[in-house]
PDB file of C-alpha atoms in Angstrom:
ATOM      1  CA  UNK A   1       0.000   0.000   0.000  1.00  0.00           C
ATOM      2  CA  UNK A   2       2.897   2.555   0.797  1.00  0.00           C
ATOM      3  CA  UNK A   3       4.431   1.518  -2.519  1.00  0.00           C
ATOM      4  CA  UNK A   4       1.332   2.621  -4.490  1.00  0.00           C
ATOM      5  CA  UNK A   5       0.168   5.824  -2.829  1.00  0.00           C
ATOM      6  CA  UNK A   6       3.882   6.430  -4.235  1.00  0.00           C
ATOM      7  CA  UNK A   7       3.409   5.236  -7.494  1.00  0.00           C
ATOM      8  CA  UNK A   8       0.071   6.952  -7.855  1.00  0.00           C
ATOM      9  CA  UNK A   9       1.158  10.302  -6.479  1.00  0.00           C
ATOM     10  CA  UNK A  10       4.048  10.481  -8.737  1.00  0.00           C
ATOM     11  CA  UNK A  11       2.447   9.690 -11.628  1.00  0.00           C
ATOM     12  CA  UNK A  12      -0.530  12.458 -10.820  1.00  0.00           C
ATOM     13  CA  UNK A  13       2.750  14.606 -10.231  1.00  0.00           C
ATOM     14  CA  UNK A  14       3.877  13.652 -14.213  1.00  0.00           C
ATOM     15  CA  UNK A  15       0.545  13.631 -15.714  1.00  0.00           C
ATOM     16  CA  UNK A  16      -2.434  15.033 -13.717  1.00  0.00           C
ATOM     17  CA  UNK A  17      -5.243  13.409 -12.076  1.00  0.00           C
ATOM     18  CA  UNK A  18      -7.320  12.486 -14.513  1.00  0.00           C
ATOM     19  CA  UNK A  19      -4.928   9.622 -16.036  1.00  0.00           C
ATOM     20  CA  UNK A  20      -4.767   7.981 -12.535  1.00  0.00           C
ATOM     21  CA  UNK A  21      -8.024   8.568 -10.255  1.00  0.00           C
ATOM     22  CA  UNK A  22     -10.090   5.372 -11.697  1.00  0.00           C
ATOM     23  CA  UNK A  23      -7.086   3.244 -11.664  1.00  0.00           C
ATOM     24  CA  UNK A  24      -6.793   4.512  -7.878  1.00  0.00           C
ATOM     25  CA  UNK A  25     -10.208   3.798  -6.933  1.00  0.00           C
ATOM     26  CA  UNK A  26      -9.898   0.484  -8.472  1.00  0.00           C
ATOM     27  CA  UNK A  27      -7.389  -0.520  -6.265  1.00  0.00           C
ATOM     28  CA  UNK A  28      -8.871   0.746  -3.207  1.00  0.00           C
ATOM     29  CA  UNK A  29     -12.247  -1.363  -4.165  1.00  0.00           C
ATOM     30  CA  UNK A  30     -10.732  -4.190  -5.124  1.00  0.00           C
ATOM     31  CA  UNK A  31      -7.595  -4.831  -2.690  1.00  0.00           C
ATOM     32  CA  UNK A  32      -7.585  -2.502   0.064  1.00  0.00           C
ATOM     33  CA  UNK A  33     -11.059  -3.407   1.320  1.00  0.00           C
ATOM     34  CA  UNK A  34      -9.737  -6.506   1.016  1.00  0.00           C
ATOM     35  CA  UNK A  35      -6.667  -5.651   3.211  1.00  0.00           C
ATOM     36  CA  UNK A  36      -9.171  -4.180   5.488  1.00  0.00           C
ATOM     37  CA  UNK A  37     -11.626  -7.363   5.928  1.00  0.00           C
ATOM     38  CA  UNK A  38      -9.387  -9.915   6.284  1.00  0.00           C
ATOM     39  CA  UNK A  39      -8.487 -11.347   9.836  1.00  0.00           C
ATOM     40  CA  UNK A  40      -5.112  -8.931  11.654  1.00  0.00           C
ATOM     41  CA  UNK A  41      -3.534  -8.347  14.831  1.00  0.00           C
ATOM     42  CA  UNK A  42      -4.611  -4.864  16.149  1.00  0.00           C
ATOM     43  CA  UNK A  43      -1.055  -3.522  15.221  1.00  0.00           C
ATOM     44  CA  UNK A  44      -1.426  -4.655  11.622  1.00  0.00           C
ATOM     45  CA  UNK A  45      -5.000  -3.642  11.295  1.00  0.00           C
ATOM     46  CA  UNK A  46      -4.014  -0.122  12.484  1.00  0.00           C
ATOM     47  CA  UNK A  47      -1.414   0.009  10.150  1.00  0.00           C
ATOM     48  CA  UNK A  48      -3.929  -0.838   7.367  1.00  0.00           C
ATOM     49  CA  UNK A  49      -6.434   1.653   8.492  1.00  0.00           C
ATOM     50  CA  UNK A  50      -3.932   4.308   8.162  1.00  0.00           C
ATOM     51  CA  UNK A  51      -2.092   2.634   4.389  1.00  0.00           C
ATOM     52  CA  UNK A  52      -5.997   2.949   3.394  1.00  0.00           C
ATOM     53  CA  UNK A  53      -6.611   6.481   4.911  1.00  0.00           C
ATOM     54  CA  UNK A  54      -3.782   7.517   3.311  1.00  0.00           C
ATOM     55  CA  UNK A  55      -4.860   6.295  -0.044  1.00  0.00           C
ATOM     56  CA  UNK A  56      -8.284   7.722  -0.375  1.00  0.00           C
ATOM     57  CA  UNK A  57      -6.309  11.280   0.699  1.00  0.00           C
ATOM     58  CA  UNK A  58      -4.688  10.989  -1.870  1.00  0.00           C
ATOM     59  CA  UNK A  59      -7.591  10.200  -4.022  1.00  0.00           C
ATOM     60  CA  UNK A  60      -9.557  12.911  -2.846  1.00  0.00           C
ATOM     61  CA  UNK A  61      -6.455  15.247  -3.682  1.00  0.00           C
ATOM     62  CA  UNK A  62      -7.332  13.786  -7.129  1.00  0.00           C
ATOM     63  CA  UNK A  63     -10.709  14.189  -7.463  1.00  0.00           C
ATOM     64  CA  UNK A  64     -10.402  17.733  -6.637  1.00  0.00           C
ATOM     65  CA  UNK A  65      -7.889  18.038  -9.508  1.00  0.00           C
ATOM     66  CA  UNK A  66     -10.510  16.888 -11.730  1.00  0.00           C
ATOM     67  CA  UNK A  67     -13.133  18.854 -10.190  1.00  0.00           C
ATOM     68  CA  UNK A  68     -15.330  16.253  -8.778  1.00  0.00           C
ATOM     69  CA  UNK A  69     -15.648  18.615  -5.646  1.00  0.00           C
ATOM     70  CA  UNK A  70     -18.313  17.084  -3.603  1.00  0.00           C
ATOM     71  CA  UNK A  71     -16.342  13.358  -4.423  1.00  0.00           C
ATOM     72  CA  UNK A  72     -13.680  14.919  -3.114  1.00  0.00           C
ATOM     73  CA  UNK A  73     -15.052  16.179   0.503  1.00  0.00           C
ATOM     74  CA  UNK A  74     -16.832  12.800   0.914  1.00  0.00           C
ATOM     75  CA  UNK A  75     -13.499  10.761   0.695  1.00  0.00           C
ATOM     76  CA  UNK A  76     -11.240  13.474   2.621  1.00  0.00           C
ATOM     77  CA  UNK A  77     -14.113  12.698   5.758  1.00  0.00           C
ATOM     78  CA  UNK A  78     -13.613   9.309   5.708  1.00  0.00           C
ATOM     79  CA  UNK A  79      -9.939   9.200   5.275  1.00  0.00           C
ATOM     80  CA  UNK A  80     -10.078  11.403   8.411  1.00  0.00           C
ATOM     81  CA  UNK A  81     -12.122   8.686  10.157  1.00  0.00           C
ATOM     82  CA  UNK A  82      -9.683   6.319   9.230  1.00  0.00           C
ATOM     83  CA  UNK A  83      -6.631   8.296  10.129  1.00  0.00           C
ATOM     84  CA  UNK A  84      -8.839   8.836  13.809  1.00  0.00           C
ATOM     85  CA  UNK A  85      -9.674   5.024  13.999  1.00  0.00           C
ATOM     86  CA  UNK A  86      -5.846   4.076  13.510  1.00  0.00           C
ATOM     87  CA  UNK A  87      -5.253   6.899  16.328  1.00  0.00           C
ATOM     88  CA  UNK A  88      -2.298   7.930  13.442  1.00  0.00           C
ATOM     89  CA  UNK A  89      -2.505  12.070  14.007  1.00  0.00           C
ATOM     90  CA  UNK A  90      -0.130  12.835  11.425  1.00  0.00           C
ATOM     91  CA  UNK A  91      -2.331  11.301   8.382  1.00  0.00           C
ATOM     92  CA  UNK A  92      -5.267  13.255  10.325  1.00  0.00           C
ATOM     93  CA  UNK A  93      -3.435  16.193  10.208  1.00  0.00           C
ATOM     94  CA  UNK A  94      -2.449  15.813   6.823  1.00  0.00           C
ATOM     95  CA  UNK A  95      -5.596  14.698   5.502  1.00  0.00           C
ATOM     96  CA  UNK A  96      -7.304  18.331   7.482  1.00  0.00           C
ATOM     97  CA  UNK A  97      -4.769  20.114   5.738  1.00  0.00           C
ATOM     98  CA  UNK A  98      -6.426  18.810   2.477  1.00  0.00           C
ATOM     99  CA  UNK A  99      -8.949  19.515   3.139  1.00  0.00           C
ATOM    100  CA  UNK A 100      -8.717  22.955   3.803  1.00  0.00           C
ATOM    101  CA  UNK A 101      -6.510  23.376   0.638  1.00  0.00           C
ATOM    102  CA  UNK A 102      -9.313  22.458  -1.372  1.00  0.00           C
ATOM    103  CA  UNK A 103     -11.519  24.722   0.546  1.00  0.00           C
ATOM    104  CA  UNK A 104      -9.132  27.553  -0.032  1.00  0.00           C
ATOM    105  CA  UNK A 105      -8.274  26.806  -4.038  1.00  0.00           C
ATOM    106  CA  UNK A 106     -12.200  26.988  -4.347  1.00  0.00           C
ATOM    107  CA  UNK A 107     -11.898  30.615  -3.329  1.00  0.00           C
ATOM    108  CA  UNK A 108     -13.359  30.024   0.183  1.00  0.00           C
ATOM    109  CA  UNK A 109     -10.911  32.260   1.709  1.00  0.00           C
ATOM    110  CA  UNK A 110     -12.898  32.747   4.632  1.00  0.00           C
ATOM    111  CA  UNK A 111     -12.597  32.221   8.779  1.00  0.00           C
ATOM    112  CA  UNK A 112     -14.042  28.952   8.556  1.00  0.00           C
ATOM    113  CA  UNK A 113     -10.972  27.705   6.304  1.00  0.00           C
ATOM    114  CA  UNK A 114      -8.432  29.086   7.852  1.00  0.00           C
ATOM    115  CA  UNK A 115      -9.861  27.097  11.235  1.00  0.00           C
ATOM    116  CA  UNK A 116      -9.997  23.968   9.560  1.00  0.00           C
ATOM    117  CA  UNK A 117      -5.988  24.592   8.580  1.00  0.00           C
ATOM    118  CA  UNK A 118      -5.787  25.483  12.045  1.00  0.00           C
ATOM    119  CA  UNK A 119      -7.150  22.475  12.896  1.00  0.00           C
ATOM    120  CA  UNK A 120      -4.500  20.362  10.849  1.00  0.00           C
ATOM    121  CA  UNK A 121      -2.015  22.630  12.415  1.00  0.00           C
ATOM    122  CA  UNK A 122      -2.871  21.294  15.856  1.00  0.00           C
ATOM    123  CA  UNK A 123      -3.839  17.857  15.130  1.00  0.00           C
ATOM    124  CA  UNK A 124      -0.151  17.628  13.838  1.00  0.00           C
ATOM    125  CA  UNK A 125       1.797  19.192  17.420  1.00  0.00           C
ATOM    126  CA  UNK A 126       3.403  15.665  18.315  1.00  0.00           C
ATOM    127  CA  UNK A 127       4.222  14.370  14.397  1.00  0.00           C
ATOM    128  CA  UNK A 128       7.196  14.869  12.745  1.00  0.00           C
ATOM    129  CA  UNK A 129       8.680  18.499  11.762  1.00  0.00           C
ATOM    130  CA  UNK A 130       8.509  17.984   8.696  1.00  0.00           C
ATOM    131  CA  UNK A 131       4.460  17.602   8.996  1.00  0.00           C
ATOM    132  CA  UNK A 132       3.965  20.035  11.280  1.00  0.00           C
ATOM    133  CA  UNK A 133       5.993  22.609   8.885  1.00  0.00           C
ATOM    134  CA  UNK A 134       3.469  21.258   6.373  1.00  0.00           C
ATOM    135  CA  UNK A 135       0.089  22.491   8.153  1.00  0.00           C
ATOM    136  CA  UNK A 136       1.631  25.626   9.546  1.00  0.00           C
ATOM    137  CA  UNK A 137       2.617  26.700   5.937  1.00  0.00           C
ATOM    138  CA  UNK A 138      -0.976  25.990   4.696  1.00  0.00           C
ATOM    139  CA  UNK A 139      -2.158  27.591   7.558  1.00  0.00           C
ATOM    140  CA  UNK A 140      -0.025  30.979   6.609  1.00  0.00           C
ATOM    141  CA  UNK A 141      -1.904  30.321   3.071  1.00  0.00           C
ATOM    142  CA  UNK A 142      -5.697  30.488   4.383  1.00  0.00           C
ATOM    143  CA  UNK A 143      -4.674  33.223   7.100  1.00  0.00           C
ATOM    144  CA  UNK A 144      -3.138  35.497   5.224  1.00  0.00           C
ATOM    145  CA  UNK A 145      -6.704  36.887   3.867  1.00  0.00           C
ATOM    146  CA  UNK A 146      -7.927  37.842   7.383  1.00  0.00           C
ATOM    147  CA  UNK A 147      -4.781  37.834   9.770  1.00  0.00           C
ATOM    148  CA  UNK A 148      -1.529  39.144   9.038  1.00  0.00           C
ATOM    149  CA  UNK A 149      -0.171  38.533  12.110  1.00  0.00           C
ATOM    150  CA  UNK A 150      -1.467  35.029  12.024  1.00  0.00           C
ATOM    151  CA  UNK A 151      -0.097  34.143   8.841  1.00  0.00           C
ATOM    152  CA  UNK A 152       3.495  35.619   8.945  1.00  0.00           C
ATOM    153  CA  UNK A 153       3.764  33.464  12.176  1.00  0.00           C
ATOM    154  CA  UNK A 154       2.742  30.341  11.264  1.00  0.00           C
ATOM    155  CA  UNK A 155       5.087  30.735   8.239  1.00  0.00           C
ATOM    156  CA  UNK A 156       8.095  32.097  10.206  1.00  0.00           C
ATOM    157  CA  UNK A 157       7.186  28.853  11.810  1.00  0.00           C
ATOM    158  CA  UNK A 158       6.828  26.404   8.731  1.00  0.00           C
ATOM    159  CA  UNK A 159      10.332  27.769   7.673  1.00  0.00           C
ATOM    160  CA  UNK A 160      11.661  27.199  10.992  1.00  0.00           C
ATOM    161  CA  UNK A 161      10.526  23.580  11.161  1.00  0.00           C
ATOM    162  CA  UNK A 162      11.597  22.931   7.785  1.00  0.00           C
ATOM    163  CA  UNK A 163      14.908  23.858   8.483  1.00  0.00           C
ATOM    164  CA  UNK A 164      15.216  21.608  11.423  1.00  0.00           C
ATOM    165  CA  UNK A 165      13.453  18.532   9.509  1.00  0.00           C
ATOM    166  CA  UNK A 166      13.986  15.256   8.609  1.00  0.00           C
ATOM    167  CA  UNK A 167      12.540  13.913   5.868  1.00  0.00           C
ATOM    168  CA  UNK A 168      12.046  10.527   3.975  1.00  0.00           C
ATOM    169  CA  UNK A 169      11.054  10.115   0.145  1.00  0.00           C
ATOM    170  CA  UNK A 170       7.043   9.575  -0.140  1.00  0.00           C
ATOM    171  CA  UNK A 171       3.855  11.396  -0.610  1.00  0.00           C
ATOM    172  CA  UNK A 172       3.198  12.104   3.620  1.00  0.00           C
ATOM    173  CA  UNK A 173       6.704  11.775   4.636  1.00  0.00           C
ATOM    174  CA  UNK A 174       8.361  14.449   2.442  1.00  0.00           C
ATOM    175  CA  UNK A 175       7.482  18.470   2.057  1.00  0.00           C
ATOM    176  CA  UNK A 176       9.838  19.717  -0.540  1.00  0.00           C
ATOM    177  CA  UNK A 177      11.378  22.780  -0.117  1.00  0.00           C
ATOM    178  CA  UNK A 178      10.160  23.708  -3.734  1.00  0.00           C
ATOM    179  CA  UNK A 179       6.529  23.479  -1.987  1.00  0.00           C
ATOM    180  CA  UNK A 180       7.249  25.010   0.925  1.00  0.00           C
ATOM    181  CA  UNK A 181       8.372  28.074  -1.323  1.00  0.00           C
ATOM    182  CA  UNK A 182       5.307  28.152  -3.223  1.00  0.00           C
ATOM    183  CA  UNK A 183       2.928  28.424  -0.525  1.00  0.00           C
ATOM    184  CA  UNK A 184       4.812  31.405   0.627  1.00  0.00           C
ATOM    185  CA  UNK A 185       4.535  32.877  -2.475  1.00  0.00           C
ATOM    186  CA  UNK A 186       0.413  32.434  -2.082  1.00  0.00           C
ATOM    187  CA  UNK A 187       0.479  34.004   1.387  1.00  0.00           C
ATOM    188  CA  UNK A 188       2.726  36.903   0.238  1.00  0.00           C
ATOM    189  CA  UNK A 189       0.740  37.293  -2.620  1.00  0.00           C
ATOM    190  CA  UNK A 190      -2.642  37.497  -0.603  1.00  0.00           C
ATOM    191  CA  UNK A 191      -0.369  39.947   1.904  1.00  0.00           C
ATOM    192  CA  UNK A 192       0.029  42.497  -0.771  1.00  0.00           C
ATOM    193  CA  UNK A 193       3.861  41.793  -1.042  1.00  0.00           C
ATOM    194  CA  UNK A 194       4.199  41.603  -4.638  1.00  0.00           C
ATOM    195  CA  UNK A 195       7.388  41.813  -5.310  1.00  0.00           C
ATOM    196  CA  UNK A 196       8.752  38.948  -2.637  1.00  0.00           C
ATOM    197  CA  UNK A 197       6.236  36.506  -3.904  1.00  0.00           C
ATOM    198  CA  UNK A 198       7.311  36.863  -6.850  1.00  0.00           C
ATOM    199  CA  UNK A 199      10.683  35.809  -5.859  1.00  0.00           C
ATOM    200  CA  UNK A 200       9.580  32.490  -4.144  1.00  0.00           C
ATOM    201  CA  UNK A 201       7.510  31.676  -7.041  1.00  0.00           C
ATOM    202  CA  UNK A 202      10.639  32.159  -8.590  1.00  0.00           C
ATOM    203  CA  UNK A 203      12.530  30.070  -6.121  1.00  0.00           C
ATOM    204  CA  UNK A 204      10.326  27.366  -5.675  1.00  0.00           C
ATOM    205  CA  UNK A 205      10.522  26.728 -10.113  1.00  0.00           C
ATOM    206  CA  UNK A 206      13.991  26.681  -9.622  1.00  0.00           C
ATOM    207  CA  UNK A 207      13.833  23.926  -7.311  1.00  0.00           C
ATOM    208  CA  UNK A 208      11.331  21.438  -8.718  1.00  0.00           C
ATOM    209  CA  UNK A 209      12.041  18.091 -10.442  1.00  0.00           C
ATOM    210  CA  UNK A 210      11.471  17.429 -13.813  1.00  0.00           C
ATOM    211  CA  UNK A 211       8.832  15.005 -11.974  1.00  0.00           C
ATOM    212  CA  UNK A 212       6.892  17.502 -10.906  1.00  0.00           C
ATOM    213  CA  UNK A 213       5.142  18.399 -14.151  1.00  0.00           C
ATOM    214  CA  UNK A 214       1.830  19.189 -12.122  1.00  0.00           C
ATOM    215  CA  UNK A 215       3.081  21.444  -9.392  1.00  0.00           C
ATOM    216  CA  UNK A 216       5.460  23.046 -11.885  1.00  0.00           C
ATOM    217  CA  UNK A 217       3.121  24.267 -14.704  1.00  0.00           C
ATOM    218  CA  UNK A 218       0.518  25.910 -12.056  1.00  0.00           C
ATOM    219  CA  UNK A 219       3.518  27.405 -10.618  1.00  0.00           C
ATOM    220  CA  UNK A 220       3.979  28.928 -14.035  1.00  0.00           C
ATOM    221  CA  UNK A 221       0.730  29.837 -14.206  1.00  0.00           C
ATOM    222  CA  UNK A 222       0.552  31.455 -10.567  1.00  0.00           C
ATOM    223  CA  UNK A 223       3.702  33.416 -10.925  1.00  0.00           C
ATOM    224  CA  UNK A 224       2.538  34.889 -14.482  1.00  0.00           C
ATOM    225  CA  UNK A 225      -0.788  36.578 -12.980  1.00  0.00           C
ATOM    226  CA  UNK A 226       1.656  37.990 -10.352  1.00  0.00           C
ATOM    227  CA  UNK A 227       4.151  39.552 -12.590  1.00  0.00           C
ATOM    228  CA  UNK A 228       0.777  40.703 -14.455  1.00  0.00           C
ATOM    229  CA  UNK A 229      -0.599  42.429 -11.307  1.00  0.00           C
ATOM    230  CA  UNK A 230       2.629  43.956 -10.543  1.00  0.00           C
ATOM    231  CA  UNK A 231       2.739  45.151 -14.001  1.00  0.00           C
ATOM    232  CA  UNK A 232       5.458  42.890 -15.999  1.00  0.00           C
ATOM    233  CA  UNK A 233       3.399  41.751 -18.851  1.00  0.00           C
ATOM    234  CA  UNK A 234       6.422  40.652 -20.890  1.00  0.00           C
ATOM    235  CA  UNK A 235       7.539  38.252 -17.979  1.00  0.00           C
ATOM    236  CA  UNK A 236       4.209  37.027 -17.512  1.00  0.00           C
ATOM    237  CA  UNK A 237       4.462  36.101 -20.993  1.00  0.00           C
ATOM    238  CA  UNK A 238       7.023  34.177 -20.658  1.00  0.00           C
ATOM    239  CA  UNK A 239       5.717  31.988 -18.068  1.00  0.00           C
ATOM    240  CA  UNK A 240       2.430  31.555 -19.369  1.00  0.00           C
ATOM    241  CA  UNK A 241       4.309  30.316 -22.478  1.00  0.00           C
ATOM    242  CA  UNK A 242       5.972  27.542 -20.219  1.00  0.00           C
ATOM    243  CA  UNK A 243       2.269  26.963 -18.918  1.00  0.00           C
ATOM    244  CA  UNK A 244       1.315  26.262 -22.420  1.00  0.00           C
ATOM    245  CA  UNK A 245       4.198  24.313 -22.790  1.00  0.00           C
ATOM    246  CA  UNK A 246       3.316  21.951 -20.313  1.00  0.00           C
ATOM    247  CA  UNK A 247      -0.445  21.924 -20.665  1.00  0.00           C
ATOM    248  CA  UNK A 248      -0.947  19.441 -22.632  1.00  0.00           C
ATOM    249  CA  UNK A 249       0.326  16.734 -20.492  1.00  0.00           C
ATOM    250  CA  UNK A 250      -1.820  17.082 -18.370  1.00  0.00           C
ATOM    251  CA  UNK A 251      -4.876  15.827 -16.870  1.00  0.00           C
ATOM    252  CA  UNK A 252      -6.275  18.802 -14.645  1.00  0.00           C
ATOM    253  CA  UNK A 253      -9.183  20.852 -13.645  1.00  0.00           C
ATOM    254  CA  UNK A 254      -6.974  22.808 -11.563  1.00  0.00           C
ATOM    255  CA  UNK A 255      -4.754  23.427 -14.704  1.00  0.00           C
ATOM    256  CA  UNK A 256      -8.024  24.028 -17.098  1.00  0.00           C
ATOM    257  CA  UNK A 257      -8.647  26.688 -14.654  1.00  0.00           C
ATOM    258  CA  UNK A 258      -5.710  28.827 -14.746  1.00  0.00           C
ATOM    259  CA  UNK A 259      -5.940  28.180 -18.758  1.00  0.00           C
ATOM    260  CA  UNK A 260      -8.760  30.078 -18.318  1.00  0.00           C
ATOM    261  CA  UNK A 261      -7.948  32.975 -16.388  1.00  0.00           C
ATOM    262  CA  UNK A 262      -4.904  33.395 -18.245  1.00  0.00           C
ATOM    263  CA  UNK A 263      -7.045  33.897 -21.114  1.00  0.00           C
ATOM    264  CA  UNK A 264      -8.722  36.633 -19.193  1.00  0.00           C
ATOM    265  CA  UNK A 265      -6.280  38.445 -18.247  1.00  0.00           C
ATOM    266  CA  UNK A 266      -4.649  38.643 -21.542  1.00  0.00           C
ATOM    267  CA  UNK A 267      -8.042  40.101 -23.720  1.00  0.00           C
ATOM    268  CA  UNK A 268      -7.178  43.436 -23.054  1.00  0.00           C
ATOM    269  CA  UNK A 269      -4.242  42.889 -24.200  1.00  0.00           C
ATOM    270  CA  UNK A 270      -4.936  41.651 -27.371  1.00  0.00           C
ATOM    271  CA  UNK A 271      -3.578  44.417 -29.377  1.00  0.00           C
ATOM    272  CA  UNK A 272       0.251  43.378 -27.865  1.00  0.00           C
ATOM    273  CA  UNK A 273       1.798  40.646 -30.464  1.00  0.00           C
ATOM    274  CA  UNK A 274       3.172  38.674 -28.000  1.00  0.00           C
ATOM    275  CA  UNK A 275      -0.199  38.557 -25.886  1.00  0.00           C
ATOM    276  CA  UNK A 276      -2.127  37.662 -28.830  1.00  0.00           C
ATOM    277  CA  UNK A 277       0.049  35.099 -30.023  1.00  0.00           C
ATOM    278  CA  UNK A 278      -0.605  33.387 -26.672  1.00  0.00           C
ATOM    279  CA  UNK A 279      -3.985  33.459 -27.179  1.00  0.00           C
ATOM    280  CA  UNK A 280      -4.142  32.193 -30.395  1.00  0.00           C
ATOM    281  CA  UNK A 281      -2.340  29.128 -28.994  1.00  0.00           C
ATOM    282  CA  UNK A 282      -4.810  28.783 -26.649  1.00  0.00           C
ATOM    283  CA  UNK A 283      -7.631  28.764 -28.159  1.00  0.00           C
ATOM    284  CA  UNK A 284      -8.070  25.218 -29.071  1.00  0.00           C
ATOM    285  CA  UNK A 285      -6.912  24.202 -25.773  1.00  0.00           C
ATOM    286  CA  UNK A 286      -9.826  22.689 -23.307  1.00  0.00           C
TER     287      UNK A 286
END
């Protein structure tokens, strides 16, 4: 089970959800519940309970991707049951912190959201650093639109943590530094600062894998609307050129929808070659 939430998170990494969430949910109908049912020591069954918990975060991670939104609440709940039946706190915390990233890339930047990440953020006080840097960074994310102070200390604190981690290969026992850099690009960004989040946007392409097709085209995407807003429409062009790049590959609502609001942004400027060359790339794109 540990060997496939690896396998299927990398290749949702490479390709997008869409290529992988059926072949997911097949194997969590067909051989975890298996796992699950058949006869264990309480030890072993714990350790299933948390092997399947982990899973179905994963796959609703996925189905979020794809946009199957209320798919993807019902199987981040009952991960979290799972994660709270195996008494494992760090999936719980993890699979919270899901949560309320979904939450927040809908646009619910509200109080609610940010107490969910909260909620991941305390659920995860006795795991590992490099979990509890995960949930404090998330938690900067959701904060940032409400409490300043809130957010620049929980990501002072993610930074610290990070610093002081350990960390092991694997979709819940590694944060890369690449990530942690993009999320505090989102909370600067949502902070007003401009200018630094466009350096760790920056940063955090620097540092990402040529695995990390996913995460690295929205990053593309992400840091072109902020060189936009601060004005740079020639290096936003640039990046939503390696955006278009990498579209293709990819299997993604989350992808389809920065496809669309690059097209937005760049209508009125339609009358700029470059801009319009863009578009007209784009067009046929879905």
């Amino acid at each position: 089970m540990q060997t496939m939430a690896r396998v299927f998170a990398e290749a949702a990494q490479l390709h997008g959800s869409g290529h992988v969430r059926t072949a997911l949910a097949a194997y969590l109908g067909h051989d975890v519940v298996g796992y699950l049912q058949a006869p264990a020591a309480e030890h072993t069954h714990r350790q299933l309970l948390t092997g399947a918990a982990q899973l179905i975060t994963l796959l609703g991670t996925m189905s979020a991707d794809s946009g199957a939104d209320a798919l993807a609440q019902r199987y981040h709940h009952t991960a979290a049951r799972l994660a709270a039946d195996a008494g494992d706190r760090a999936v719980f915390a993890i699979t919270l912190r899901a949560m309320a990233t979904h939450a927040h890339d809908l646009g619910h930047h509200t109080p609610a959201v940010m107490n969910l990440a909260g909620r991941a953020a305390d659920a995860a006080r006795d795991a590992p650093r490099i979990i509890r840097a995960y949930t404090q960074a998330h938690l900067a994310v959701t904060a940032a639109p409400e409490d300043r102070h809130t957010a620049l200390t929980a990501l002072h604190q993610a930074e610290r943590l990070h610093q002081q981690a350990d960390s092991a290969p694997g979709p819940f026992t590694a944060y890369p530094l690449a990530a942690l850099h993009y999320q505090r690009a989102q909370t600067l960004a949502a902070l007003g600062d401009r200018s630094h989040a466009i350096g760790a946007y920056t940063t955090s392409l620097r540092l990402r894998t040529p695995t990390e097709r996913h995460a690295r085209t929205l990053t593309h995407a992400h840091l072109a609307e902020t060189l936009l807003a601060h004005g740079h429409l020639d290096a936003a062009l640039t990046h939503w050129t390696h955006f278009l790049d990498n579209y293709p590959h990819l299997s993604s609502v989350r992808a389809s929808r920065r496809l669309d609001v690059m097209r937005r942004h760049l209508v009125p400027h339609h009358r700029h070659r470059p801009a319009a060359a863009l578009l007209d790339r784009a067009a046929p794109l879905r």
